[in-house]
Amino acid sequence: MLDSLLALGGLVLLRDSVEWEGRSLLKALVKKSALCGEQVHILGCEVSEEEFREGFDSDINNRLVYHDFFRDPLNWSKTGEALPGGPLGALRAMCKRTDLGPVTIALDSLSWLLLHLPCATLCQTLHAVSYQDSCPPGDGSPVGKVHVLGLLHEELHGPGPMGALSSLAQTEVTLGGTMGQASARILCRRPQQHPTDQTQWFSILPDFSLHLQEGPSKEFQPQSDPHIPLVDPMAHLTFNLHLSKKEREARDSLTLPFQFSSEKQEALLRPRPSQATSHIFYEPDAYDDLDQEDPDDDLDI
């Protein structure tokens, strides 16, 4: 599934965390797009251009169009190299392209953009870029597919921005893993189709090639050290957790106090005539009030 993400188009969110970084996967997808002959634009905001290009060979680097917003994000140096309008201006400029080939736009990262730009403005621009293939250019011919890869550090944002970006994305890739092996949970949403959710295990090679793997076996159990003696947790208890056969039979035959048999109910509800009955003898005291017409006479009201 990971190797076919670029064929889906639209916005792809790469959601990473502190334990599982996603820039390596972003670079692997960028390399795959460049090898497929697509035009690749990089909006670099979080790391330098040299750091992002590191690990790619010269052939891949020559195919990348890098927009550097890391060195001078606000264009304070007035060199004229940055596009007017900052990162959003660069994204809007890509909406006005007239070539017919597919293009990949890698945002490194969406978290940086969210921390410096209004969420609503960013979502509107992403919507315009990721759905550009449905809008005809000036000559009336539809443009090629637009793949937007957005790296998102989900631990930095609240549920509001995360929900807004999730509603825009056609594909969400949540990075995780276990036992040192990386995994990607891929959630795809397509119009008039049921969402698909699956997990893909992978590794990134030093040249940023994507290598798909099989997940760890579910039957894997950590092996115990044979040199460490096993401790019986019930060895020194002051009570017994298990019953013998005779003790279970005695327990099952015991009648509990709140359990009434038919004989006991009959004896309680229908006493025999020969049984002695109880009587209450009452001798009134000197201060007892025996006046039934005024029972409160003794209260001196």
PDB file of C-alpha atoms in Angstrom:
ATOM      1  CA  MET A   1       0.000   0.000   0.000  1.00  0.00           C
ATOM      2  CA  LEU A   2       2.840   2.400   0.777  1.00  0.00           C
ATOM      3  CA  ASP A   3       4.323   2.033  -2.695  1.00  0.00           C
ATOM      4  CA  SER A   4       0.974   3.022  -4.257  1.00  0.00           C
ATOM      5  CA  LEU A   5       0.321   6.155  -2.186  1.00  0.00           C
ATOM      6  CA  LEU A   6       1.468   8.453  -4.983  1.00  0.00           C
ATOM      7  CA  ALA A   7      -0.990   6.935  -7.425  1.00  0.00           C
ATOM      8  CA  LEU A   8      -3.940   8.042  -5.299  1.00  0.00           C
ATOM      9  CA  GLY A   9      -3.452  11.795  -5.536  1.00  0.00           C
ATOM     10  CA  GLY A  10      -4.812  14.399  -3.161  1.00  0.00           C
ATOM     11  CA  LEU A  11      -3.440  15.263   0.258  1.00  0.00           C
ATOM     12  CA  VAL A  12      -1.450  12.591   2.090  1.00  0.00           C
ATOM     13  CA  LEU A  13      -0.794  13.232   5.789  1.00  0.00           C
ATOM     14  CA  LEU A  14       2.308  11.609   7.240  1.00  0.00           C
ATOM     15  CA  ARG A  15       1.641  11.657  10.989  1.00  0.00           C
ATOM     16  CA  ASP A  16       4.767  10.945  13.009  1.00  0.00           C
ATOM     17  CA  SER A  17       5.736  11.166  16.684  1.00  0.00           C
ATOM     18  CA  VAL A  18       8.786  11.501  18.871  1.00  0.00           C
ATOM     19  CA  GLU A  19       9.355   7.742  18.824  1.00  0.00           C
ATOM     20  CA  TRP A  20       8.802   7.296  15.083  1.00  0.00           C
ATOM     21  CA  GLU A  21       9.983  10.138  12.840  1.00  0.00           C
ATOM     22  CA  GLY A  22       8.412  10.575   9.419  1.00  0.00           C
ATOM     23  CA  ARG A  23      10.931  12.653   7.447  1.00  0.00           C
ATOM     24  CA  SER A  24      12.691   9.514   6.205  1.00  0.00           C
ATOM     25  CA  LEU A  25       9.407   8.209   4.784  1.00  0.00           C
ATOM     26  CA  LEU A  26       8.718  11.630   3.239  1.00  0.00           C
ATOM     27  CA  LYS A  27      12.089  11.577   1.511  1.00  0.00           C
ATOM     28  CA  ALA A  28      11.499   8.008   0.339  1.00  0.00           C
ATOM     29  CA  LEU A  29       8.212   9.053  -1.298  1.00  0.00           C
ATOM     30  CA  VAL A  30       9.899  12.128  -2.804  1.00  0.00           C
ATOM     31  CA  LYS A  31      12.561   9.900  -4.342  1.00  0.00           C
ATOM     32  CA  LYS A  32       9.908   7.557  -5.749  1.00  0.00           C
ATOM     33  CA  SER A  33       8.102  10.496  -7.361  1.00  0.00           C
ATOM     34  CA  ALA A  34      11.323  11.802  -8.895  1.00  0.00           C
ATOM     35  CA  LEU A  35      12.158   8.374 -10.332  1.00  0.00           C
ATOM     36  CA  CYS A  36       8.684   8.214 -11.881  1.00  0.00           C
ATOM     37  CA  GLY A  37       9.455  11.387 -13.838  1.00  0.00           C
ATOM     38  CA  GLU A  38       7.149  13.681 -11.885  1.00  0.00           C
ATOM     39  CA  GLN A  39       7.983  17.283 -11.146  1.00  0.00           C
ATOM     40  CA  VAL A  40       8.744  17.493  -7.427  1.00  0.00           C
ATOM     41  CA  HIS A  41       8.475  20.688  -5.366  1.00  0.00           C
ATOM     42  CA  ILE A  42       9.804  20.819  -1.811  1.00  0.00           C
ATOM     43  CA  LEU A  43       8.670  23.486   0.654  1.00  0.00           C
ATOM     44  CA  GLY A  44      11.435  23.286   3.207  1.00  0.00           C
ATOM     45  CA  CYS A  45      10.564  25.111   6.430  1.00  0.00           C
ATOM     46  CA  GLU A  46      11.831  22.903   9.233  1.00  0.00           C
ATOM     47  CA  VAL A  47      15.315  21.785   8.146  1.00  0.00           C
ATOM     48  CA  SER A  48      17.908  23.294   5.845  1.00  0.00           C
ATOM     49  CA  GLU A  49      18.090  22.474   2.168  1.00  0.00           C
ATOM     50  CA  GLU A  50      21.441  20.750   2.640  1.00  0.00           C
ATOM     51  CA  GLU A  51      20.011  18.480   5.340  1.00  0.00           C
ATOM     52  CA  PHE A  52      16.977  17.577   3.261  1.00  0.00           C
ATOM     53  CA  ARG A  53      19.004  16.792   0.139  1.00  0.00           C
ATOM     54  CA  GLU A  54      21.488  14.708   2.113  1.00  0.00           C
ATOM     55  CA  GLY A  55      21.322  11.034   1.139  1.00  0.00           C
ATOM     56  CA  PHE A  56      19.965  11.630  -2.385  1.00  0.00           C
ATOM     57  CA  ASP A  57      22.235  11.087  -5.369  1.00  0.00           C
ATOM     58  CA  SER A  58      22.870  13.883  -7.825  1.00  0.00           C
ATOM     59  CA  ASP A  59      20.288  12.568 -10.296  1.00  0.00           C
ATOM     60  CA  ILE A  60      17.497  12.834  -7.694  1.00  0.00           C
ATOM     61  CA  ASN A  61      18.659  16.221  -6.414  1.00  0.00           C
ATOM     62  CA  ASN A  62      18.666  17.658  -9.919  1.00  0.00           C
ATOM     63  CA  ARG A  63      14.991  16.779 -10.293  1.00  0.00           C
ATOM     64  CA  LEU A  64      13.910  18.522  -7.094  1.00  0.00           C
ATOM     65  CA  VAL A  65      12.641  22.112  -7.122  1.00  0.00           C
ATOM     66  CA  TYR A  66      13.448  23.337  -3.638  1.00  0.00           C
ATOM     67  CA  HIS A  67      11.737  26.357  -2.050  1.00  0.00           C
ATOM     68  CA  ASP A  68      13.852  27.329   0.933  1.00  0.00           C
ATOM     69  CA  PHE A  69      11.829  28.931   3.728  1.00  0.00           C
ATOM     70  CA  PHE A  70      14.144  27.688   6.475  1.00  0.00           C
ATOM     71  CA  ARG A  71      16.996  30.131   6.040  1.00  0.00           C
ATOM     72  CA  ASP A  72      14.861  33.293   5.755  1.00  0.00           C
ATOM     73  CA  PRO A  73      11.163  32.466   6.278  1.00  0.00           C
ATOM     74  CA  LEU A  74      10.021  36.122   6.463  1.00  0.00           C
ATOM     75  CA  ASN A  75      12.388  37.434   3.753  1.00  0.00           C
ATOM     76  CA  TRP A  76      14.111  39.817   6.136  1.00  0.00           C
ATOM     77  CA  SER A  77      17.288  39.754   4.087  1.00  0.00           C
ATOM     78  CA  LYS A  78      15.407  41.204   1.061  1.00  0.00           C
ATOM     79  CA  THR A  79      17.421  39.096  -1.345  1.00  0.00           C
ATOM     80  CA  GLY A  80      14.438  38.569  -3.632  1.00  0.00           C
ATOM     81  CA  GLU A  81      14.949  34.792  -3.657  1.00  0.00           C
ATOM     82  CA  ALA A  82      11.816  34.029  -1.642  1.00  0.00           C
ATOM     83  CA  LEU A  83       8.455  34.103  -3.347  1.00  0.00           C
ATOM     84  CA  PRO A  84       6.118  36.921  -2.304  1.00  0.00           C
ATOM     85  CA  GLY A  85       3.578  35.777   0.214  1.00  0.00           C
ATOM     86  CA  GLY A  86       5.851  33.232   1.902  1.00  0.00           C
ATOM     87  CA  PRO A  87       5.007  29.499   1.878  1.00  0.00           C
ATOM     88  CA  LEU A  88       1.338  30.123   1.071  1.00  0.00           C
ATOM     89  CA  GLY A  89       2.386  32.294  -1.870  1.00  0.00           C
ATOM     90  CA  ALA A  90       4.516  29.434  -3.152  1.00  0.00           C
ATOM     91  CA  LEU A  91       1.593  27.039  -2.841  1.00  0.00           C
ATOM     92  CA  ARG A  92      -0.758  29.401  -4.636  1.00  0.00           C
ATOM     93  CA  ALA A  93       1.807  29.830  -7.420  1.00  0.00           C
ATOM     94  CA  MET A  94       1.764  26.080  -7.963  1.00  0.00           C
ATOM     95  CA  CYS A  95      -2.013  26.270  -8.459  1.00  0.00           C
ATOM     96  CA  LYS A  96      -1.444  28.456 -11.532  1.00  0.00           C
ATOM     97  CA  ARG A  97       0.780  26.010 -13.386  1.00  0.00           C
ATOM     98  CA  THR A  98      -0.182  25.155 -16.947  1.00  0.00           C
ATOM     99  CA  ASP A  99       1.804  21.958 -17.564  1.00  0.00           C
ATOM    100  CA  LEU A 100      -0.138  18.749 -17.936  1.00  0.00           C
ATOM    101  CA  GLY A 101       2.186  16.371 -16.092  1.00  0.00           C
ATOM    102  CA  PRO A 102       1.693  15.083 -12.556  1.00  0.00           C
ATOM    103  CA  VAL A 103       3.410  16.982  -9.762  1.00  0.00           C
ATOM    104  CA  THR A 104       4.346  16.117  -6.181  1.00  0.00           C
ATOM    105  CA  ILE A 105       4.484  18.802  -3.478  1.00  0.00           C
ATOM    106  CA  ALA A 106       6.267  17.854  -0.260  1.00  0.00           C
ATOM    107  CA  LEU A 107       5.586  20.058   2.783  1.00  0.00           C
ATOM    108  CA  ASP A 108       8.327  19.839   5.397  1.00  0.00           C
ATOM    109  CA  SER A 109       6.492  20.388   7.520  1.00  0.00           C
ATOM    110  CA  LEU A 110       2.797  21.057   8.006  1.00  0.00           C
ATOM    111  CA  SER A 111       3.452  21.480  11.718  1.00  0.00           C
ATOM    112  CA  TRP A 112       5.733  24.454  11.035  1.00  0.00           C
ATOM    113  CA  LEU A 113       3.074  25.999   8.803  1.00  0.00           C
ATOM    114  CA  LEU A 114       0.374  25.478  11.444  1.00  0.00           C
ATOM    115  CA  LEU A 115       2.483  27.186  14.084  1.00  0.00           C
ATOM    116  CA  HIS A 116       3.074  30.267  11.886  1.00  0.00           C
ATOM    117  CA  LEU A 117      -0.111  30.562   9.815  1.00  0.00           C
ATOM    118  CA  PRO A 118      -3.854  30.597  10.552  1.00  0.00           C
ATOM    119  CA  CYS A 119      -5.302  27.115  10.359  1.00  0.00           C
ATOM    120  CA  ALA A 120      -8.275  28.195   8.219  1.00  0.00           C
ATOM    121  CA  THR A 121      -6.058  29.944   5.653  1.00  0.00           C
ATOM    122  CA  LEU A 122      -3.720  26.965   5.438  1.00  0.00           C
ATOM    123  CA  CYS A 123      -6.612  24.525   4.974  1.00  0.00           C
ATOM    124  CA  GLN A 124      -8.119  26.647   2.198  1.00  0.00           C
ATOM    125  CA  THR A 125      -4.805  26.757   0.352  1.00  0.00           C
ATOM    126  CA  LEU A 126      -4.251  23.007   0.773  1.00  0.00           C
ATOM    127  CA  HIS A 127      -7.735  22.341  -0.544  1.00  0.00           C
ATOM    128  CA  ALA A 128      -7.061  24.502  -3.606  1.00  0.00           C
ATOM    129  CA  VAL A 129      -3.745  22.758  -4.299  1.00  0.00           C
ATOM    130  CA  SER A 130      -4.739  19.158  -3.619  1.00  0.00           C
ATOM    131  CA  TYR A 131      -7.902  19.423  -5.742  1.00  0.00           C
ATOM    132  CA  GLN A 132      -6.170  21.284  -8.547  1.00  0.00           C
ATOM    133  CA  ASP A 133      -6.431  18.300 -10.883  1.00  0.00           C
ATOM    134  CA  SER A 134     -10.199  18.824 -11.006  1.00  0.00           C
ATOM    135  CA  CYS A 135      -9.842  22.459 -12.159  1.00  0.00           C
ATOM    136  CA  PRO A 136      -8.945  23.204 -15.779  1.00  0.00           C
ATOM    137  CA  PRO A 137      -6.037  25.557 -16.499  1.00  0.00           C
ATOM    138  CA  GLY A 138      -6.178  28.511 -18.861  1.00  0.00           C
ATOM    139  CA  ASP A 139      -6.221  26.499 -22.068  1.00  0.00           C
ATOM    140  CA  GLY A 140      -9.172  24.361 -20.969  1.00  0.00           C
ATOM    141  CA  SER A 141      -7.228  21.087 -20.655  1.00  0.00           C
ATOM    142  CA  PRO A 142      -7.184  19.307 -17.298  1.00  0.00           C
ATOM    143  CA  VAL A 143      -3.857  19.240 -15.496  1.00  0.00           C
ATOM    144  CA  GLY A 144      -2.222  16.091 -14.178  1.00  0.00           C
ATOM    145  CA  LYS A 145      -2.604  14.622 -10.723  1.00  0.00           C
ATOM    146  CA  VAL A 146      -1.337  16.617  -7.770  1.00  0.00           C
ATOM    147  CA  HIS A 147       0.188  14.720  -4.870  1.00  0.00           C
ATOM    148  CA  VAL A 148       0.604  16.733  -1.667  1.00  0.00           C
ATOM    149  CA  LEU A 149       2.738  15.062   1.000  1.00  0.00           C
ATOM    150  CA  GLY A 150       2.420  16.807   4.356  1.00  0.00           C
ATOM    151  CA  LEU A 151       4.626  15.843   7.288  1.00  0.00           C
ATOM    152  CA  LEU A 152       2.685  16.417  10.511  1.00  0.00           C
ATOM    153  CA  HIS A 153       4.006  16.104  14.068  1.00  0.00           C
ATOM    154  CA  GLU A 154       0.708  15.209  15.694  1.00  0.00           C
ATOM    155  CA  GLU A 155       1.964  15.645  19.269  1.00  0.00           C
ATOM    156  CA  LEU A 156       2.344  19.402  18.705  1.00  0.00           C
ATOM    157  CA  HIS A 157      -1.282  20.160  17.853  1.00  0.00           C
ATOM    158  CA  GLY A 158      -4.677  19.992  19.479  1.00  0.00           C
ATOM    159  CA  PRO A 159      -7.773  18.176  18.241  1.00  0.00           C
ATOM    160  CA  GLY A 160      -9.023  21.214  16.272  1.00  0.00           C
ATOM    161  CA  PRO A 161      -6.181  21.552  13.723  1.00  0.00           C
ATOM    162  CA  MET A 162      -5.753  17.786  13.584  1.00  0.00           C
ATOM    163  CA  GLY A 163      -9.425  17.282  12.781  1.00  0.00           C
ATOM    164  CA  ALA A 164      -9.404  20.007  10.113  1.00  0.00           C
ATOM    165  CA  LEU A 165      -6.401  18.524   8.310  1.00  0.00           C
ATOM    166  CA  SER A 166      -7.769  15.008   8.692  1.00  0.00           C
ATOM    167  CA  SER A 167     -11.011  16.044   6.995  1.00  0.00           C
ATOM    168  CA  LEU A 168      -9.022  17.424   4.039  1.00  0.00           C
ATOM    169  CA  ALA A 169      -6.734  14.420   3.623  1.00  0.00           C
ATOM    170  CA  GLN A 170      -7.631  11.605   1.295  1.00  0.00           C
ATOM    171  CA  THR A 171      -4.952   9.408   2.887  1.00  0.00           C
ATOM    172  CA  GLU A 172      -3.576   9.397   6.428  1.00  0.00           C
ATOM    173  CA  VAL A 173      -0.397   7.513   7.281  1.00  0.00           C
ATOM    174  CA  THR A 174       0.195   7.146  11.019  1.00  0.00           C
ATOM    175  CA  LEU A 175       3.682   5.925  11.854  1.00  0.00           C
ATOM    176  CA  GLY A 176       4.300   3.504  14.672  1.00  0.00           C
ATOM    177  CA  GLY A 177       5.982   0.208  15.284  1.00  0.00           C
ATOM    178  CA  THR A 178       6.977  -2.456  17.742  1.00  0.00           C
ATOM    179  CA  MET A 179      10.182  -4.262  18.649  1.00  0.00           C
ATOM    180  CA  GLY A 180      12.197  -1.761  16.623  1.00  0.00           C
ATOM    181  CA  GLN A 181      10.283  -2.398  13.392  1.00  0.00           C
ATOM    182  CA  ALA A 182       8.440   0.536  11.809  1.00  0.00           C
ATOM    183  CA  SER A 183       4.838   0.299  10.673  1.00  0.00           C
ATOM    184  CA  ALA A 184       2.432   2.591   8.871  1.00  0.00           C
ATOM    185  CA  ARG A 185      -1.298   2.530   9.488  1.00  0.00           C
ATOM    186  CA  ILE A 186      -2.847   3.718   6.227  1.00  0.00           C
ATOM    187  CA  LEU A 187      -6.394   5.107   6.172  1.00  0.00           C
ATOM    188  CA  CYS A 188      -7.711   5.876   2.687  1.00  0.00           C
ATOM    189  CA  ARG A 189     -10.898   7.769   1.922  1.00  0.00           C
ATOM    190  CA  ARG A 190     -12.273   7.786  -1.593  1.00  0.00           C
ATOM    191  CA  PRO A 191     -15.476   9.360  -2.909  1.00  0.00           C
ATOM    192  CA  GLN A 192     -18.395   6.930  -2.990  1.00  0.00           C
ATOM    193  CA  GLN A 193     -16.251   4.187  -1.442  1.00  0.00           C
ATOM    194  CA  HIS A 194     -15.865   2.733   1.998  1.00  0.00           C
ATOM    195  CA  PRO A 195     -12.707   3.842   3.832  1.00  0.00           C
ATOM    196  CA  THR A 196      -9.935   1.263   3.936  1.00  0.00           C
ATOM    197  CA  ASP A 197      -7.648   0.805   6.913  1.00  0.00           C
ATOM    198  CA  GLN A 198      -4.590  -1.411   6.873  1.00  0.00           C
ATOM    199  CA  THR A 199      -1.120  -1.645   8.394  1.00  0.00           C
ATOM    200  CA  GLN A 200       2.072  -1.902   6.348  1.00  0.00           C
ATOM    201  CA  TRP A 201       5.483  -2.786   7.803  1.00  0.00           C
ATOM    202  CA  PHE A 202       8.491  -1.185   6.155  1.00  0.00           C
ATOM    203  CA  SER A 203      12.073  -0.004   6.507  1.00  0.00           C
ATOM    204  CA  ILE A 204      13.982   2.862   4.892  1.00  0.00           C
ATOM    205  CA  LEU A 205      17.326   1.997   3.292  1.00  0.00           C
ATOM    206  CA  PRO A 206      20.294   4.392   3.537  1.00  0.00           C
ATOM    207  CA  ASP A 207      19.621   5.678   0.014  1.00  0.00           C
ATOM    208  CA  PHE A 208      15.983   6.368   0.999  1.00  0.00           C
ATOM    209  CA  SER A 209      14.580   3.454  -0.917  1.00  0.00           C
ATOM    210  CA  LEU A 210      11.389   2.027   0.529  1.00  0.00           C
ATOM    211  CA  HIS A 211      11.609  -1.633   1.534  1.00  0.00           C
ATOM    212  CA  LEU A 212       8.343  -3.361   2.458  1.00  0.00           C
ATOM    213  CA  GLN A 213       8.472  -6.067   5.100  1.00  0.00           C
ATOM    214  CA  GLU A 214       6.296  -8.604   6.825  1.00  0.00           C
ATOM    215  CA  GLY A 215       5.056  -7.748  10.284  1.00  0.00           C
ATOM    216  CA  PRO A 216       6.321  -9.491  13.407  1.00  0.00           C
ATOM    217  CA  SER A 217       4.755 -12.831  14.152  1.00  0.00           C
ATOM    218  CA  LYS A 218       1.741 -12.681  16.456  1.00  0.00           C
ATOM    219  CA  GLU A 219       2.941 -15.884  18.093  1.00  0.00           C
ATOM    220  CA  PHE A 220       6.161 -14.229  19.198  1.00  0.00           C
ATOM    221  CA  GLN A 221       6.690 -14.524  22.928  1.00  0.00           C
ATOM    222  CA  PRO A 222       9.692 -13.168  24.791  1.00  0.00           C
ATOM    223  CA  GLN A 223      11.988 -16.003  25.833  1.00  0.00           C
ATOM    224  CA  SER A 224      12.626 -16.311  29.552  1.00  0.00           C
ATOM    225  CA  ASP A 225      16.164 -16.621  30.844  1.00  0.00           C
ATOM    226  CA  PRO A 226      16.770 -20.271  31.878  1.00  0.00           C
ATOM    227  CA  HIS A 227      19.304 -19.135  34.478  1.00  0.00           C
ATOM    228  CA  ILE A 228      16.684 -17.144  36.407  1.00  0.00           C
ATOM    229  CA  PRO A 229      14.601 -19.444  38.678  1.00  0.00           C
ATOM    230  CA  LEU A 230      10.857 -19.156  38.420  1.00  0.00           C
ATOM    231  CA  VAL A 231       9.125 -17.834  41.523  1.00  0.00           C
ATOM    232  CA  ASP A 232       5.835 -19.374  42.631  1.00  0.00           C
ATOM    233  CA  PRO A 233       3.568 -16.423  43.573  1.00  0.00           C
ATOM    234  CA  MET A 234       1.447 -18.670  45.856  1.00  0.00           C
ATOM    235  CA  ALA A 235       4.307 -20.230  47.778  1.00  0.00           C
ATOM    236  CA  HIS A 236       4.083 -18.127  50.962  1.00  0.00           C
ATOM    237  CA  LEU A 237       0.384 -17.303  51.173  1.00  0.00           C
ATOM    238  CA  THR A 238      -1.441 -17.685  54.498  1.00  0.00           C
ATOM    239  CA  PHE A 239      -4.520 -19.066  52.746  1.00  0.00           C
ATOM    240  CA  ASN A 240      -5.204 -21.643  50.082  1.00  0.00           C
ATOM    241  CA  LEU A 241      -6.503 -20.569  46.669  1.00  0.00           C
ATOM    242  CA  HIS A 242      -7.379 -24.097  45.567  1.00  0.00           C
ATOM    243  CA  LEU A 243      -9.845 -26.632  46.990  1.00  0.00           C
ATOM    244  CA  SER A 244      -9.482 -30.366  47.119  1.00  0.00           C
ATOM    245  CA  LYS A 245     -12.180 -32.667  45.790  1.00  0.00           C
ATOM    246  CA  LYS A 246     -13.578 -33.347  49.250  1.00  0.00           C
ATOM    247  CA  GLU A 247     -13.606 -29.625  50.066  1.00  0.00           C
ATOM    248  CA  ARG A 248     -15.485 -28.802  46.845  1.00  0.00           C
ATOM    249  CA  GLU A 249     -18.107 -31.483  47.630  1.00  0.00           C
ATOM    250  CA  ALA A 250     -18.571 -30.085  51.128  1.00  0.00           C
ATOM    251  CA  ARG A 251     -18.923 -26.576  49.752  1.00  0.00           C
ATOM    252  CA  ASP A 252     -21.517 -27.649  47.178  1.00  0.00           C
ATOM    253  CA  SER A 253     -23.604 -29.495  49.765  1.00  0.00           C
ATOM    254  CA  LEU A 254     -23.657 -26.579  52.193  1.00  0.00           C
ATOM    255  CA  THR A 255     -26.957 -24.727  52.521  1.00  0.00           C
ATOM    256  CA  LEU A 256     -26.482 -21.009  52.854  1.00  0.00           C
ATOM    257  CA  PRO A 257     -28.506 -19.009  55.413  1.00  0.00           C
ATOM    258  CA  PHE A 258     -30.397 -17.048  52.793  1.00  0.00           C
ATOM    259  CA  GLN A 259     -31.418 -20.162  50.865  1.00  0.00           C
ATOM    260  CA  PHE A 260     -34.851 -21.472  51.978  1.00  0.00           C
ATOM    261  CA  SER A 261     -35.865 -24.990  51.199  1.00  0.00           C
ATOM    262  CA  SER A 262     -39.527 -25.929  50.797  1.00  0.00           C
ATOM    263  CA  GLU A 263     -39.508 -27.675  54.182  1.00  0.00           C
ATOM    264  CA  LYS A 264     -38.054 -24.626  55.905  1.00  0.00           C
ATOM    265  CA  GLN A 265     -40.563 -22.294  54.252  1.00  0.00           C
ATOM    266  CA  GLU A 266     -43.476 -24.504  55.323  1.00  0.00           C
ATOM    267  CA  ALA A 267     -42.185 -24.639  58.886  1.00  0.00           C
ATOM    268  CA  LEU A 268     -41.908 -20.874  59.076  1.00  0.00           C
ATOM    269  CA  LEU A 269     -45.133 -19.906  57.351  1.00  0.00           C
ATOM    270  CA  ARG A 270     -47.468 -22.611  58.699  1.00  0.00           C
ATOM    271  CA  PRO A 271     -46.607 -23.445  62.328  1.00  0.00           C
ATOM    272  CA  ARG A 272     -48.079 -26.633  63.703  1.00  0.00           C
ATOM    273  CA  PRO A 273     -50.818 -26.448  66.416  1.00  0.00           C
ATOM    274  CA  SER A 274     -48.702 -28.420  68.847  1.00  0.00           C
ATOM    275  CA  GLN A 275     -45.963 -25.841  68.746  1.00  0.00           C
ATOM    276  CA  ALA A 276     -45.854 -23.288  71.577  1.00  0.00           C
ATOM    277  CA  THR A 277     -46.995 -19.828  70.629  1.00  0.00           C
ATOM    278  CA  SER A 278     -45.617 -16.596  72.045  1.00  0.00           C
ATOM    279  CA  HIS A 279     -47.661 -13.935  73.815  1.00  0.00           C
ATOM    280  CA  ILE A 280     -46.879 -10.366  74.805  1.00  0.00           C
ATOM    281  CA  PHE A 281     -48.007  -9.245  78.249  1.00  0.00           C
ATOM    282  CA  TYR A 282     -48.153  -5.491  78.767  1.00  0.00           C
ATOM    283  CA  GLU A 283     -48.699  -3.751  82.106  1.00  0.00           C
ATOM    284  CA  PRO A 284     -49.330   0.002  81.729  1.00  0.00           C
ATOM    285  CA  ASP A 285     -47.110   2.372  83.577  1.00  0.00           C
ATOM    286  CA  ALA A 286     -48.243   5.352  85.684  1.00  0.00           C
ATOM    287  CA  TYR A 287     -47.313   7.834  83.005  1.00  0.00           C
ATOM    288  CA  ASP A 288     -48.692   5.892  80.050  1.00  0.00           C
ATOM    289  CA  ASP A 289     -51.364   7.709  78.075  1.00  0.00           C
ATOM    290  CA  LEU A 290     -54.358   5.476  77.630  1.00  0.00           C
ATOM    291  CA  ASP A 291     -56.732   8.187  76.400  1.00  0.00           C
ATOM    292  CA  GLN A 292     -57.566   7.176  72.804  1.00  0.00           C
ATOM    293  CA  GLU A 293     -59.404  10.457  72.133  1.00  0.00           C
ATOM    294  CA  ASP A 294     -56.383  12.627  73.046  1.00  0.00           C
ATOM    295  CA  PRO A 295     -53.192  10.572  72.539  1.00  0.00           C
ATOM    296  CA  ASP A 296     -51.009  13.680  73.051  1.00  0.00           C
ATOM    297  CA  ASP A 297     -52.444  14.519  76.467  1.00  0.00           C
ATOM    298  CA  ASP A 298     -49.215  13.600  78.252  1.00  0.00           C
ATOM    299  CA  LEU A 299     -47.221  16.216  76.351  1.00  0.00           C
ATOM    300  CA  ASP A 300     -48.726  19.148  78.332  1.00  0.00           C
ATOM    301  CA  ILE A 301     -49.313  21.255  75.231  1.00  0.00           C
TER     302      ILE A 301
END
